[in-house]
mmCIF file of C-alpha atoms in Angstrom:
data_model
loop_
_atom_site.group_PDB
_atom_site.id
_atom_site.type_symbol
_atom_site.label_atom_id
_atom_site.label_comp_id
_atom_site.label_asym_id
_atom_site.label_seq_id
_atom_site.Cartn_x
_atom_site.Cartn_y
_atom_site.Cartn_z
ATOM 1 C CA MET A 1 -13.096 -13.731 -8.015
ATOM 2 C CA LYS A 2 -11.536 -16.969 -9.292
ATOM 3 C CA THR A 3 -11.881 -18.639 -5.893
ATOM 4 C CA LEU A 4 -15.280 -17.151 -5.115
ATOM 5 C CA PHE A 5 -16.954 -18.263 -8.356
ATOM 6 C CA GLY A 6 -14.714 -21.173 -9.363
ATOM 7 C CA PHE A 7 -13.431 -19.607 -12.584
ATOM 8 C CA SER A 8 -10.233 -20.744 -14.228
ATOM 9 C CA GLN A 9 -7.479 -18.164 -14.808
ATOM 10 C CA ASP A 10 -8.414 -17.819 -18.481
ATOM 11 C CA GLU A 11 -12.141 -17.523 -17.724
ATOM 12 C CA ALA A 12 -11.496 -14.823 -15.118
ATOM 13 C CA SER A 13 -9.311 -12.892 -17.574
ATOM 14 C CA ARG A 14 -11.952 -12.972 -20.291
ATOM 15 C CA LEU A 15 -14.662 -11.795 -17.891
ATOM 16 C CA ALA A 16 -12.489 -8.989 -16.531
ATOM 17 C CA ARG A 17 -11.888 -7.736 -20.069
ATOM 18 C CA LEU A 18 -15.617 -7.082 -20.449
ATOM 19 C CA GLY A 19 -15.194 -4.186 -18.056
ATOM 20 C CA SER A 20 -11.687 -3.063 -18.958
ATOM 21 C CA GLY A 21 -8.911 -4.619 -20.996
ATOM 22 C CA SER A 22 -6.243 -3.712 -18.484
ATOM 23 C CA ALA A 23 -8.363 -5.099 -15.626
ATOM 24 C CA VAL A 24 -7.011 -8.554 -16.446
ATOM 25 C CA ARG A 25 -3.681 -7.485 -14.917
ATOM 26 C CA SER A 26 -5.325 -6.953 -11.521
ATOM 27 C CA LEU A 27 -6.453 -10.539 -11.046
ATOM 28 C CA ASP A 28 -3.043 -11.530 -9.690
ATOM 29 C CA GLY A 29 -0.397 -9.730 -7.681
ATOM 30 C CA GLY A 30 3.215 -9.017 -8.540
ATOM 31 C CA LEU A 31 4.273 -8.746 -12.171
ATOM 32 C CA VAL A 32 1.527 -9.777 -14.580
ATOM 33 C CA ARG A 33 1.741 -10.018 -18.374
ATOM 34 C CA TRP A 34 -1.327 -9.500 -20.520
ATOM 35 C CA HIS A 35 -0.994 -11.666 -23.637
ATOM 36 C CA ARG A 36 -2.556 -10.074 -26.693
ATOM 37 C CA GLY A 37 -3.494 -13.449 -28.196
ATOM 38 C CA THR A 38 -3.902 -14.326 -31.862
ATOM 39 C CA ARG A 39 -7.526 -15.430 -32.167
ATOM 40 C CA ALA A 40 -10.067 -13.109 -33.751
ATOM 41 C CA ASP A 41 -12.539 -13.708 -30.918
ATOM 42 C CA GLY A 42 -9.936 -12.647 -28.329
ATOM 43 C CA ILE A 43 -10.449 -15.773 -26.247
ATOM 44 C CA ASP A 44 -6.689 -16.277 -25.855
ATOM 45 C CA SER A 45 -6.011 -12.690 -24.745
ATOM 46 C CA VAL A 46 -5.477 -13.492 -21.073
ATOM 47 C CA ALA A 47 -3.272 -12.547 -18.130
ATOM 48 C CA GLU A 48 -0.389 -14.550 -16.675
ATOM 49 C CA GLN A 49 1.402 -13.915 -13.395
ATOM 50 C CA LEU A 50 5.160 -13.916 -14.038
ATOM 51 C CA PHE A 51 6.341 -13.115 -10.501
ATOM 52 C CA PRO A 52 4.458 -12.986 -7.190
ATOM 53 C CA ALA A 53 4.293 -9.839 -5.095
ATOM 54 C CA SER A 54 6.948 -11.301 -2.793
ATOM 55 C CA HIS A 55 9.586 -11.409 -5.556
ATOM 56 C CA TRP A 56 10.713 -7.772 -5.142
ATOM 57 C CA PRO A 57 9.723 -6.665 -1.626
ATOM 58 C CA ALA A 58 11.823 -3.491 -1.768
ATOM 59 C CA LEU A 59 9.982 -2.038 -4.775
ATOM 60 C CA ARG A 60 7.653 0.898 -4.082
ATOM 61 C CA ALA A 61 5.301 3.153 -6.033
ATOM 62 C CA LEU A 62 4.603 6.825 -5.340
ATOM 63 C CA ILE A 63 1.570 8.220 -7.160
ATOM 64 C CA PHE A 64 1.634 12.001 -7.598
ATOM 65 C CA VAL A 65 -1.900 13.167 -8.396
ATOM 66 C CA ALA A 66 -1.631 16.215 -10.640
ATOM 67 C CA ASN A 67 -5.278 16.330 -11.733
ATOM 68 C CA ASP A 68 -8.330 14.566 -10.308
ATOM 69 C CA GLN A 69 -10.849 15.729 -12.932
ATOM 70 C CA GLU A 70 -12.445 13.602 -15.639
ATOM 71 C CA LYS A 71 -10.465 13.535 -18.867
ATOM 72 C CA LYS A 72 -11.729 15.397 -21.934
ATOM 73 C CA ASP A 73 -11.052 12.314 -24.067
ATOM 74 C CA GLY A 74 -11.500 8.963 -22.360
ATOM 75 C CA SER A 75 -8.858 6.261 -22.713
ATOM 76 C CA THR A 76 -10.947 4.051 -25.013
ATOM 77 C CA LYS A 77 -11.839 6.856 -27.404
ATOM 78 C CA GLY A 78 -8.324 8.268 -27.249
ATOM 79 C CA MET A 79 -6.655 4.959 -28.099
ATOM 80 C CA GLN A 80 -9.056 4.430 -30.999
ATOM 81 C CA MET A 81 -8.037 7.840 -32.351
ATOM 82 C CA THR A 82 -4.343 6.965 -31.935
ATOM 83 C CA VAL A 83 -4.743 3.644 -33.759
ATOM 84 C CA GLU A 84 -6.491 5.415 -36.641
ATOM 85 C CA THR A 85 -4.173 8.405 -37.040
ATOM 86 C CA SER A 86 -0.739 7.994 -35.400
ATOM 87 C CA SER A 87 2.123 7.059 -37.729
ATOM 88 C CA LEU A 88 4.370 6.486 -34.699
ATOM 89 C CA LEU A 89 2.123 3.810 -33.244
ATOM 90 C CA GLN A 90 3.179 1.071 -35.657
ATOM 91 C CA GLU A 91 6.804 1.532 -34.632
ATOM 92 C CA ARG A 92 5.757 1.297 -30.994
ATOM 93 C CA VAL A 93 3.748 -1.870 -31.635
ATOM 94 C CA ALA A 94 6.671 -3.466 -33.491
ATOM 95 C CA GLY A 95 8.875 -3.106 -30.412
ATOM 96 C CA VAL A 96 6.373 -4.222 -27.767
ATOM 97 C CA ASP A 97 7.601 -7.805 -27.396
ATOM 98 C CA GLU A 98 11.236 -6.712 -27.078
ATOM 99 C CA THR A 99 10.293 -4.107 -24.470
ATOM 100 C CA ILE A 100 8.233 -6.575 -22.430
ATOM 101 C CA ASN A 101 10.959 -9.234 -22.563
ATOM 102 C CA SER A 102 13.631 -6.748 -21.477
ATOM 103 C CA LEU A 103 11.437 -5.441 -18.668
ATOM 104 C CA THR A 104 10.722 -8.994 -17.498
ATOM 105 C CA GLU A 105 14.448 -9.754 -17.413
ATOM 106 C CA ALA A 106 15.115 -6.614 -15.374
ATOM 107 C CA TYR A 107 12.308 -7.484 -12.957
ATOM 108 C CA ALA A 108 13.547 -11.047 -12.599
ATOM 109 C CA ALA A 109 17.047 -9.805 -11.746
ATOM 110 C CA LYS A 110 15.689 -6.948 -9.586
ATOM 111 C CA ASP A 111 17.856 -4.644 -11.716
ATOM 112 C CA PHE A 112 16.285 -1.276 -10.873
ATOM 113 C CA SER A 113 18.474 0.839 -13.172
ATOM 114 C CA LYS A 114 17.522 -1.230 -16.211
ATOM 115 C CA LEU A 115 13.870 -1.329 -15.162
ATOM 116 C CA ALA A 116 13.812 2.440 -14.673
ATOM 117 C CA GLU A 117 15.300 3.187 -18.086
ATOM 118 C CA LEU A 118 12.806 0.900 -19.813
ATOM 119 C CA VAL A 119 9.801 2.266 -17.908
ATOM 120 C CA MET A 120 10.630 5.918 -18.604
ATOM 121 C CA LYS A 121 11.468 5.286 -22.270
ATOM 122 C CA ASP A 122 8.196 3.429 -22.766
ATOM 123 C CA SER A 123 6.198 6.197 -21.078
ATOM 124 C CA ASP A 124 7.838 8.848 -23.246
ATOM 125 C CA ASN A 125 7.178 6.771 -26.358
ATOM 126 C CA PHE A 126 3.517 6.289 -25.444
ATOM 127 C CA HIS A 127 2.935 10.009 -25.002
ATOM 128 C CA ALA A 128 4.783 10.767 -28.227
ATOM 129 C CA CYS A 129 2.174 8.577 -29.959
ATOM 130 C CA CYS A 130 -0.586 10.465 -28.140
ATOM 131 C CA LEU A 131 0.761 13.787 -29.421
ATOM 132 C CA ASP A 132 1.097 12.267 -32.912
ATOM 133 C CA THR A 133 -2.654 11.535 -32.861
ATOM 134 C CA LYS A 134 -4.996 13.726 -34.908
ATOM 135 C CA PRO A 135 -6.155 15.775 -33.111
ATOM 136 C CA PRO A 136 -3.350 15.479 -30.520
ATOM 137 C CA LEU A 137 -3.994 13.997 -27.094
ATOM 138 C CA PRO A 138 -1.966 16.182 -24.690
ATOM 139 C CA TYR A 139 -2.539 14.090 -21.576
ATOM 140 C CA LEU A 140 0.463 15.506 -19.711
ATOM 141 C CA ASN A 141 0.170 18.947 -18.098
ATOM 142 C CA ASP A 142 2.697 21.429 -16.702
ATOM 143 C CA THR A 143 2.907 19.528 -13.419
ATOM 144 C CA SER A 144 3.557 16.258 -15.264
ATOM 145 C CA ARG A 145 6.447 17.806 -17.190
ATOM 146 C CA LEU A 146 7.849 19.316 -14.013
ATOM 147 C CA ILE A 147 7.827 15.855 -12.385
ATOM 148 C CA ILE A 148 9.625 14.361 -15.395
ATOM 149 C CA ASP A 149 12.348 16.976 -15.097
ATOM 150 C CA LEU A 150 12.491 16.489 -11.329
ATOM 151 C CA VAL A 151 13.062 12.726 -11.671
ATOM 152 C CA HIS A 152 15.846 13.190 -14.228
ATOM 153 C CA ARG A 153 17.552 15.792 -12.042
ATOM 154 C CA PHE A 154 17.207 13.576 -8.970
ATOM 155 C CA ASN A 155 18.785 10.695 -10.883
ATOM 156 C CA SER A 156 21.670 12.864 -12.053
ATOM 157 C CA GLY A 157 22.235 14.430 -8.639
ATOM 158 C CA LYS A 158 21.482 17.949 -9.868
ATOM 159 C CA THR A 159 19.210 20.674 -8.539
ATOM 160 C CA PRO A 160 16.847 22.652 -10.784
ATOM 161 C CA HIS A 161 19.175 25.661 -10.597
ATOM 162 C CA GLU A 162 22.348 23.956 -11.803
ATOM 163 C CA ASN A 163 23.645 24.301 -15.330
ATOM 164 C CA GLN A 164 22.207 21.610 -17.597
ATOM 165 C CA GLU A 165 25.532 21.331 -19.451
ATOM 166 C CA LYS A 166 27.239 20.088 -16.284
ATOM 167 C CA LYS A 167 24.797 17.224 -15.908
ATOM 168 C CA GLN A 168 26.430 13.828 -15.395
ATOM 169 C CA PRO A 169 25.126 10.508 -16.783
ATOM 170 C CA GLU A 170 22.167 9.288 -14.779
ATOM 171 C CA THR A 171 22.155 6.329 -12.423
ATOM 172 C CA PRO A 172 18.389 5.848 -12.136
ATOM 173 C CA GLU A 173 17.100 5.575 -8.589
ATOM 174 C CA ALA A 174 13.574 6.706 -9.518
ATOM 175 C CA ALA A 175 11.456 6.195 -12.630
ATOM 176 C CA TYR A 176 8.320 7.983 -13.799
ATOM 177 C CA THR A 177 5.546 6.566 -15.920
ATOM 178 C CA PHE A 178 2.226 8.078 -17.001
ATOM 179 C CA ASP A 179 -0.859 6.362 -18.330
ATOM 180 C CA ALA A 180 -3.428 8.264 -20.423
ATOM 181 C CA GLY A 181 -3.466 11.177 -17.989
ATOM 182 C CA PRO A 182 -1.281 13.649 -16.101
ATOM 183 C CA ASN A 183 -0.785 11.709 -12.857
ATOM 184 C CA ALA A 184 2.717 10.347 -12.320
ATOM 185 C CA CYS A 185 3.598 6.932 -10.970
ATOM 186 C CA ILE A 186 7.123 6.962 -9.560
ATOM 187 C CA TYR A 187 8.770 3.560 -9.170
ATOM 188 C CA ILE A 188 11.528 3.524 -6.590
ATOM 189 C CA GLU A 189 13.151 1.171 -4.112
ATOM 190 C CA GLU A 190 12.353 1.596 -0.423
ATOM 191 C CA VAL A 191 15.912 2.648 0.451
ATOM 192 C CA ASN A 192 15.540 5.773 -1.755
ATOM 193 C CA VAL A 193 11.988 6.815 -0.835
ATOM 194 C CA ARG A 194 12.890 9.264 1.933
ATOM 195 C CA GLU A 195 15.603 10.980 -0.102
ATOM 196 C CA PHE A 196 13.322 11.346 -3.131
ATOM 197 C CA LEU A 197 10.414 12.730 -1.097
ATOM 198 C CA LYS A 198 12.704 15.267 0.579
ATOM 199 C CA TYR A 199 13.953 16.283 -2.858
ATOM 200 C CA ALA A 200 10.402 16.553 -4.244
ATOM 201 C CA ALA A 201 9.229 18.530 -1.210
ATOM 202 C CA GLY A 202 11.974 21.064 -1.886
ATOM 203 C CA HIS A 203 10.975 21.624 -5.503
ATOM 204 C CA LEU A 204 7.208 21.078 -5.732
ATOM 205 C CA ARG A 205 4.105 22.434 -4.028
ATOM 206 C CA PHE A 206 1.818 19.909 -2.351
ATOM 207 C CA ALA A 207 -1.798 20.303 -1.295
ATOM 208 C CA PRO A 208 -2.354 19.867 2.468
ATOM 209 C CA ALA A 209 -3.471 16.224 2.149
ATOM 210 C CA ALA A 210 -0.435 15.275 0.054
ATOM 211 C CA LYS A 211 1.927 17.239 2.294
ATOM 212 C CA ALA A 212 0.550 15.476 5.378
ATOM 213 C CA LYS A 213 1.279 12.077 3.800
ATOM 214 C CA ILE A 214 4.873 13.091 3.035
ATOM 215 C CA GLN A 215 5.330 14.236 6.614
ATOM 216 C CA GLU A 216 3.856 10.946 7.861
ATOM 217 C CA ILE A 217 6.341 8.938 5.757
ATOM 218 C CA LEU A 218 9.326 11.098 6.691
ATOM 219 C CA GLY A 219 8.327 11.655 10.298
ATOM 220 C CA VAL A 220 9.227 15.363 10.110
ATOM 221 C CA ASP A 221 7.632 18.626 8.978
ATOM 222 C CA VAL A 222 8.468 19.678 5.417
ATOM 223 C CA GLU A 223 8.265 22.982 3.583
ATOM 224 C CA THR A 224 7.225 23.015 -0.079
ATOM 225 C CA LEU A 225 7.509 25.723 -2.702
ATOM 226 C CA PRO A 226 4.479 28.058 -2.968
ATOM 227 C CA ASP A 227 4.979 29.079 -6.622
ATOM 228 C CA THR A 228 5.130 25.723 -8.410
ATOM 229 C CA PRO A 229 2.300 23.549 -9.818
ATOM 230 C CA LEU A 230 0.252 21.788 -7.175
ATOM 231 C CA ILE A 231 0.325 18.063 -6.343
ATOM 232 C CA LEU A 232 -3.195 17.323 -5.126
ATOM 233 C CA ASP A 233 -2.593 13.987 -3.444
ATOM 234 C CA LEU A 234 0.040 11.330 -2.830
ATOM 235 C CA ILE A 235 -0.390 7.544 -2.763
ATOM 236 C CA TYR A 236 2.377 5.310 -1.410
ATOM 237 C CA SER A 237 2.261 1.603 -2.153
ATOM 238 C CA THR A 238 4.217 -1.627 -2.154
ATOM 239 C CA VAL A 239 3.865 -4.171 -4.970
ATOM 240 C CA GLY A 240 0.225 -5.195 -5.035
ATOM 241 C CA GLY A 241 -0.894 -8.664 -4.047
ATOM 242 C CA GLU A 242 -3.743 -10.646 -5.504
ATOM 243 C CA PRO A 243 -7.338 -10.046 -4.324
ATOM 244 C CA GLN A 244 -8.108 -11.624 -0.974
ATOM 245 C CA ILE A 245 -11.302 -13.146 0.389
ATOM 246 C CA LEU A 246 -11.854 -11.780 3.878
ATOM 247 C CA ALA A 247 -13.495 -13.984 6.473
ATOM 248 C CA HIS A 248 -16.829 -12.630 7.669
ATOM 249 C CA GLN A 249 -16.549 -11.340 11.220
ATOM 250 C CA MET A 250 -19.615 -11.765 13.410
ATOM 251 C CA SER A 251 -20.013 -9.054 16.042
#
């Protein structure tokens, strides 16, 4: 968009915010920080690329779709309710800069363990604020909670049937995060993707489309559990790049 219409970075950010605040983070690839700004008119609330997509080529994202229906409470309305009623939100806001700085340091160093701990803690904190809203916003469902448990057990090397008291300290090799909804984004490095998908296939039930994608990635048939919550779809992605202008092809 910037190249096509000649906008500056700041102009493009401000225009993108007309559609969605978080859309400003999609104008560039890699790791992008959305600055909240200080001006009342919001003109300085813009996005800045901190690292290009090429900085961490081994990083991957697995999106587990647990629900593809429209939310009862949309994100805009839900966040307005949280701002008005959640007592936990102010504590979250007070720690935002520290969290972002720590996450940026972890990303710069490609320190996955540190990144994973920060991402999961922030996700848990966000949904605690959602539940602290009046009335509560229970965005996570049974499948979401099962995925959270699955990730922690994968990181600790345990199976769902082993005694929780025997659990060893985690060395994070996968990290979950949820936005205002039940669908999980799993951050993981490429070297651990196959092992994690095999683990997930042994403990979750996948719809045919999602199961086919797992089998395509692994290159083998997999069996999934029939009596667990259903994963409707699976999306596998590298770190996103910035939008590209494609040359028109004449046939």
